[in-house]
Amino acid sequence: MHCSKLFSDRLLLAFVMCLSAPFVQAAGGKQTVSSCLENGKKAFSAKEYLQAQDTFTRCLKLDPDNVEAQLSLAGVLLTQDDLDGAEKYFNAALTSMKRTSPYWSYTYSMLGDIALKRQQNDLALKMYSKSLEYNAANVNSLVGKGVIVEYQGDRQGAAEYYRSALAVEPLNLIARKRLVNLEPDYLTNDEMLAALKQRYAVAPDAAQLTEDDRALFADIHKAEQRRGIDYLKNKYPKVPQEYLVTINKDTDFEREMLTLAGYKALEKHIGQDAIAVFQKGGVPIKDVFDLRDMKGEKIFKADSTLTDSGFFVYTEALQNRKAFLLPKEAVPPTQAFLNKVASRVQELKDAGYVEITRSELKMIQNQTKCSEETLRSKLGLYVLNVTKNDRRYFVIARQTADPKKGVPYYYLMAAHAKRNPNVRVPSNSLVESYSYYGYTVCLDDGNLLE
């Protein structure tokens, strides 16, 4: 039995039931640690957590250094979200464990879960990494590490961890669900083209993925993640057959997806609903199609469907929150300022910079271990402050005499190349030298490794 499920009571139950202590009763009826642990396991499996806690506490009184009792009590406390208590006994177990103990990986993985619950992501990442040193197939740690890397913006890196977890435990629903969420970021061109064919969104004989195809896949996938299928099911007593396709029927991997026809119908229905919501909120019908988002962009397309920003405005309106501008309302900030920003962006592009997203910046930071300040001061990152809460990021894409300036662009293109083999990754002597010796570009404190 694997003692590593995922972020749930199921994991702790699996661990407790994995403990190997046999049922032993001492002569004269005096309880032994082994029989005490057996009673605690029965209470835990019955979800009688307070009784299990009392029993495991009694086991520790019989033998204060018993690792299995420490881990069992820690597990019960974690089930009840007593993070401090759980941490105390997991750490106590680490001090009592023999070098050959099979529980090192499990214990560090649970400490990773505790840190993650506390939003101490750096510490959680350290604990999961330590766990994987003892057992590279610890599914809980693989998924936990993937979650943190995903939070950091390295979506491709997160997908690799989830895939590794599924290679060990194919039925792990958490890893599978999170992997599905990341499909636009990690699917190869061929995989994405096949996914579009499954949705009847490209010709059956299409041999190459175009940029328009890629954008279409991202849009359909986003609609699915926004529960668009449930939306259609609420609209129709029976959803038209041509709107949905189901793959892996009657298996644990069964999945419904929108076809191209279903996606178009969904967009049309949402657009119609949005019109009604805006009118109900007091917007005259003559002004509805001229509504803009807070950046001044129209929220309706020419075909009366919503833009991506328009969908956000619509969902805010459903919560009675105004996130749109009427035709006569000024755009904050002013258009003159936006023009100034646009001019500066063009200057940067002319100078050989390319713009990256915040997620891409986080991915570069994760790969290099460099702080944003180090990237700015020494590695060619340019940050354009648009407003107090809006920043745009640029990296130099041209070859320069200083290889440091090309480090961010190297990692950016290396990430793209994982998905599209046709992407050319530029050479960079600094990165290649550090990679040869197994170094990252920066130290753990975010400063450049000189």
mmCIF file of N, CA and C in Angstrom, residues 322-385:
data_model
loop_
_atom_site.group_PDB
_atom_site.id
_atom_site.type_symbol
_atom_site.label_atom_id
_atom_site.label_comp_id
_atom_site.label_asym_id
_atom_site.label_seq_id
_atom_site.Cartn_x
_atom_site.Cartn_y
_atom_site.Cartn_z
ATOM 1 N N LYS A 322 -19.971 47.346 -10.197
ATOM 2 C CA LYS A 322 -19.770 48.046 -11.472
ATOM 3 C C LYS A 322 -18.293 48.019 -11.854
ATOM 4 N N ALA A 323 -18.003 47.359 -12.958
ATOM 5 C CA ALA A 323 -16.627 47.295 -13.448
ATOM 6 C C ALA A 323 -16.552 47.763 -14.895
ATOM 7 N N PHE A 324 -17.507 48.588 -15.289
ATOM 8 C CA PHE A 324 -17.551 49.069 -16.674
ATOM 9 C C PHE A 324 -17.643 50.591 -16.708
ATOM 10 N N LEU A 325 -17.376 51.129 -17.880
ATOM 11 C CA LEU A 325 -17.496 52.568 -18.122
ATOM 12 C C LEU A 325 -18.605 52.817 -19.131
ATOM 13 N N LEU A 326 -19.469 53.761 -18.810
ATOM 14 C CA LEU A 326 -20.484 54.191 -19.768
ATOM 15 C C LEU A 326 -19.825 55.004 -20.880
ATOM 16 N N PRO A 327 -20.497 55.172 -22.000
ATOM 17 C CA PRO A 327 -19.860 55.858 -23.139
ATOM 18 C C PRO A 327 -19.224 57.205 -22.803
ATOM 19 N N LYS A 328 -19.800 57.947 -21.880
ATOM 20 C CA LYS A 328 -19.282 59.288 -21.581
ATOM 21 C C LYS A 328 -18.321 59.312 -20.399
ATOM 22 N N GLU A 329 -18.112 58.189 -19.774
ATOM 23 C CA GLU A 329 -17.211 58.156 -18.622
ATOM 24 C C GLU A 329 -15.756 58.107 -19.073
ATOM 25 N N ALA A 330 -14.915 58.865 -18.372
ATOM 26 C CA ALA A 330 -13.490 58.932 -18.711
ATOM 27 C C ALA A 330 -12.784 57.650 -18.290
ATOM 28 N N VAL A 331 -11.748 57.333 -19.035
ATOM 29 C CA VAL A 331 -10.956 56.145 -18.734
ATOM 30 C C VAL A 331 -9.869 56.512 -17.737
ATOM 31 N N PRO A 332 -9.786 55.804 -16.644
ATOM 32 C CA PRO A 332 -8.659 56.028 -15.722
ATOM 33 C C PRO A 332 -7.558 55.016 -15.999
ATOM 34 N N PRO A 333 -6.360 55.404 -16.222
ATOM 35 C CA PRO A 333 -5.849 56.763 -16.391
ATOM 36 C C PRO A 333 -6.228 57.336 -17.759
ATOM 37 N N THR A 334 -5.790 58.555 -18.033
ATOM 38 C CA THR A 334 -6.188 59.240 -19.243
ATOM 39 C C THR A 334 -5.583 58.576 -20.475
ATOM 40 N N GLN A 335 -6.215 58.813 -21.599
ATOM 41 C CA GLN A 335 -5.715 58.260 -22.856
ATOM 42 C C GLN A 335 -4.334 58.826 -23.204
ATOM 43 N N ALA A 336 -4.112 60.072 -22.801
ATOM 44 C CA ALA A 336 -2.802 60.677 -23.065
ATOM 45 C C ALA A 336 -1.702 59.891 -22.356
ATOM 46 N N PHE A 337 -2.000 59.482 -21.150
ATOM 47 C CA PHE A 337 -1.020 58.701 -20.414
ATOM 48 C C PHE A 337 -0.820 57.337 -21.067
ATOM 49 N N LEU A 338 -1.921 56.733 -21.499
ATOM 50 C CA LEU A 338 -1.815 55.433 -22.171
ATOM 51 C C LEU A 338 -0.999 55.556 -23.459
ATOM 52 N N ASN A 339 -1.169 56.684 -24.151
ATOM 53 C CA ASN A 339 -0.380 56.905 -25.368
ATOM 54 C C ASN A 339 1.108 57.025 -25.040
ATOM 55 N N LYS A 340 1.385 57.686 -23.928
ATOM 56 C CA LYS A 340 2.780 57.813 -23.491
ATOM 57 C C LYS A 340 3.366 56.441 -23.177
ATOM 58 N N VAL A 341 2.560 55.614 -22.528
ATOM 59 C CA VAL A 341 3.000 54.249 -22.224
ATOM 60 C C VAL A 341 3.245 53.482 -23.514
ATOM 61 N N ALA A 342 2.312 53.613 -24.465
ATOM 62 C CA ALA A 342 2.448 52.909 -25.744
ATOM 63 C C ALA A 342 3.712 53.349 -26.473
ATOM 64 N N SER A 343 4.016 54.638 -26.384
ATOM 65 C CA SER A 343 5.227 55.148 -27.033
ATOM 66 C C SER A 343 6.477 54.541 -26.399
ATOM 67 N N ARG A 344 6.473 54.448 -25.083
ATOM 68 C CA ARG A 344 7.621 53.862 -24.394
ATOM 69 C C ARG A 344 7.765 52.383 -24.727
ATOM 70 N N VAL A 345 6.634 51.688 -24.835
ATOM 71 C CA VAL A 345 6.669 50.273 -25.212
ATOM 72 C C VAL A 345 7.297 50.115 -26.585
ATOM 73 N N GLN A 346 6.932 50.975 -27.509
ATOM 74 C CA GLN A 346 7.494 50.891 -28.860
ATOM 75 C C GLN A 346 8.992 51.163 -28.849
ATOM 76 N N GLU A 347 9.421 52.115 -28.020
ATOM 77 C CA GLU A 347 10.850 52.384 -27.894
ATOM 78 C C GLU A 347 11.602 51.150 -27.406
ATOM 79 N N LEU A 348 11.019 50.466 -26.435
ATOM 80 C CA LEU A 348 11.651 49.259 -25.913
ATOM 81 C C LEU A 348 11.729 48.170 -26.979
ATOM 82 N N LYS A 349 10.662 48.008 -27.742
ATOM 83 C CA LYS A 349 10.657 46.998 -28.799
ATOM 84 C C LYS A 349 11.702 47.330 -29.863
ATOM 85 N N ASP A 350 11.814 48.612 -30.203
ATOM 86 C CA ASP A 350 12.815 49.033 -31.184
ATOM 87 C C ASP A 350 14.229 48.783 -30.672
ATOM 88 N N ALA A 351 14.389 48.822 -29.360
ATOM 89 C CA ALA A 351 15.704 48.590 -28.754
ATOM 90 C C ALA A 351 16.016 47.102 -28.575
ATOM 91 N N GLY A 352 15.089 46.242 -29.018
ATOM 92 C CA GLY A 352 15.345 44.806 -28.960
ATOM 93 C C GLY A 352 14.718 44.079 -27.795
ATOM 94 N N TYR A 353 13.784 44.730 -27.110
ATOM 95 C CA TYR A 353 13.097 44.077 -25.992
ATOM 96 C C TYR A 353 11.826 43.383 -26.470
ATOM 97 N N VAL A 354 11.429 42.361 -25.748
ATOM 98 C CA VAL A 354 10.122 41.733 -25.952
ATOM 99 C C VAL A 354 9.387 41.748 -24.622
ATOM 100 N N GLU A 355 8.072 41.872 -24.694
ATOM 101 C CA GLU A 355 7.282 41.918 -23.465
ATOM 102 C C GLU A 355 6.963 40.509 -22.976
ATOM 103 N N ILE A 356 7.000 40.326 -21.668
ATOM 104 C CA ILE A 356 6.649 39.050 -21.070
ATOM 105 C C ILE A 356 5.528 39.274 -20.062
ATOM 106 N N THR A 357 4.815 38.211 -19.749
ATOM 107 C CA THR A 357 3.745 38.307 -18.764
ATOM 108 C C THR A 357 4.315 38.167 -17.358
ATOM 109 N N ARG A 358 3.482 38.478 -16.378
ATOM 110 C CA ARG A 358 3.918 38.310 -14.986
ATOM 111 C C ARG A 358 4.170 36.831 -14.681
ATOM 112 N N SER A 359 3.352 35.955 -15.273
ATOM 113 C CA SER A 359 3.571 34.515 -15.075
ATOM 114 C C SER A 359 4.911 34.092 -15.650
ATOM 115 N N GLU A 360 5.261 34.648 -16.809
ATOM 116 C CA GLU A 360 6.558 34.315 -17.408
ATOM 117 C C GLU A 360 7.709 34.845 -16.547
ATOM 118 N N LEU A 361 7.517 36.032 -15.959
ATOM 119 C CA LEU A 361 8.534 36.561 -15.051
ATOM 120 C C LEU A 361 8.710 35.630 -13.852
ATOM 121 N N LYS A 362 7.610 35.164 -13.283
ATOM 122 C CA LYS A 362 7.690 34.252 -12.144
ATOM 123 C C LYS A 362 8.393 32.957 -12.543
ATOM 124 N N MET A 363 8.104 32.478 -13.762
ATOM 125 C CA MET A 363 8.764 31.270 -14.252
ATOM 126 C C MET A 363 10.267 31.493 -14.351
ATOM 127 N N ILE A 364 10.696 32.655 -14.881
ATOM 128 C CA ILE A 364 12.119 32.971 -15.003
ATOM 129 C C ILE A 364 12.756 33.049 -13.619
ATOM 130 N N GLN A 365 12.068 33.673 -12.673
ATOM 131 C CA GLN A 365 12.589 33.748 -11.303
ATOM 132 C C GLN A 365 12.739 32.352 -10.701
ATOM 133 N N ASN A 366 11.765 31.506 -10.959
ATOM 134 C CA ASN A 366 11.806 30.148 -10.419
ATOM 135 C C ASN A 366 12.965 29.348 -11.008
ATOM 136 N N GLN A 367 13.222 29.529 -12.315
ATOM 137 C CA GLN A 367 14.283 28.777 -12.980
ATOM 138 C C GLN A 367 15.671 29.289 -12.599
ATOM 139 N N THR A 368 15.796 30.607 -12.433
ATOM 140 C CA THR A 368 17.115 31.194 -12.159
ATOM 141 C C THR A 368 17.391 31.362 -10.662
ATOM 142 N N LYS A 369 16.305 31.390 -9.846
ATOM 143 C CA LYS A 369 16.373 31.697 -8.412
ATOM 144 C C LYS A 369 16.751 33.153 -8.159
ATOM 145 N N CYS A 370 16.689 33.976 -9.194
ATOM 146 C CA CYS A 370 17.065 35.389 -9.053
ATOM 147 C C CYS A 370 15.871 36.214 -8.580
ATOM 148 N N SER A 371 16.129 37.201 -7.739
ATOM 149 C CA SER A 371 15.087 38.127 -7.314
ATOM 150 C C SER A 371 14.770 39.075 -8.466
ATOM 151 N N GLU A 372 13.620 39.735 -8.372
ATOM 152 C CA GLU A 372 13.262 40.708 -9.411
ATOM 153 C C GLU A 372 14.293 41.835 -9.452
ATOM 154 N N GLU A 373 14.787 42.242 -8.294
ATOM 155 C CA GLU A 373 15.780 43.311 -8.251
ATOM 156 C C GLU A 373 17.056 42.902 -8.976
ATOM 157 N N THR A 374 17.508 41.670 -8.795
ATOM 158 C CA THR A 374 18.705 41.185 -9.491
ATOM 159 C C THR A 374 18.454 41.118 -10.991
ATOM 160 N N LEU A 375 17.280 40.651 -11.377
ATOM 161 C CA LEU A 375 16.944 40.595 -12.800
ATOM 162 C C LEU A 375 16.950 41.995 -13.413
ATOM 163 N N ARG A 376 16.488 42.972 -12.647
ATOM 164 C CA ARG A 376 16.436 44.340 -13.163
ATOM 165 C C ARG A 376 17.829 44.968 -13.237
ATOM 166 N N SER A 377 18.590 44.805 -12.167
ATOM 167 C CA SER A 377 19.861 45.525 -12.077
ATOM 168 C C SER A 377 20.994 44.865 -12.867
ATOM 169 N N LYS A 378 20.925 43.538 -13.047
ATOM 170 C CA LYS A 378 22.072 42.859 -13.654
ATOM 171 C C LYS A 378 21.749 41.989 -14.856
ATOM 172 N N LEU A 379 20.468 41.651 -15.041
ATOM 173 C CA LEU A 379 20.149 40.680 -16.090
ATOM 174 C C LEU A 379 19.192 41.214 -17.150
ATOM 175 N N GLY A 380 19.074 42.516 -17.263
ATOM 176 C CA GLY A 380 18.397 43.110 -18.408
ATOM 177 C C GLY A 380 16.896 43.198 -18.341
ATOM 178 N N LEU A 381 16.259 42.850 -17.207
ATOM 179 C CA LEU A 381 14.808 42.999 -17.093
ATOM 180 C C LEU A 381 14.447 44.479 -16.998
ATOM 181 N N TYR A 382 13.440 44.896 -17.757
ATOM 182 C CA TYR A 382 12.957 46.276 -17.684
ATOM 183 C C TYR A 382 11.511 46.243 -17.193
ATOM 184 N N VAL A 383 11.224 47.033 -16.156
ATOM 185 C CA VAL A 383 9.877 47.098 -15.590
ATOM 186 C C VAL A 383 9.295 48.474 -15.888
ATOM 187 N N LEU A 384 8.150 48.474 -16.578
ATOM 188 C CA LEU A 384 7.462 49.717 -16.915
ATOM 189 C C LEU A 384 6.264 49.873 -15.989
ATOM 190 N N ASN A 385 6.309 50.872 -15.131
ATOM 191 C CA ASN A 385 5.210 51.140 -14.198
ATOM 192 C C ASN A 385 4.136 51.945 -14.910
#
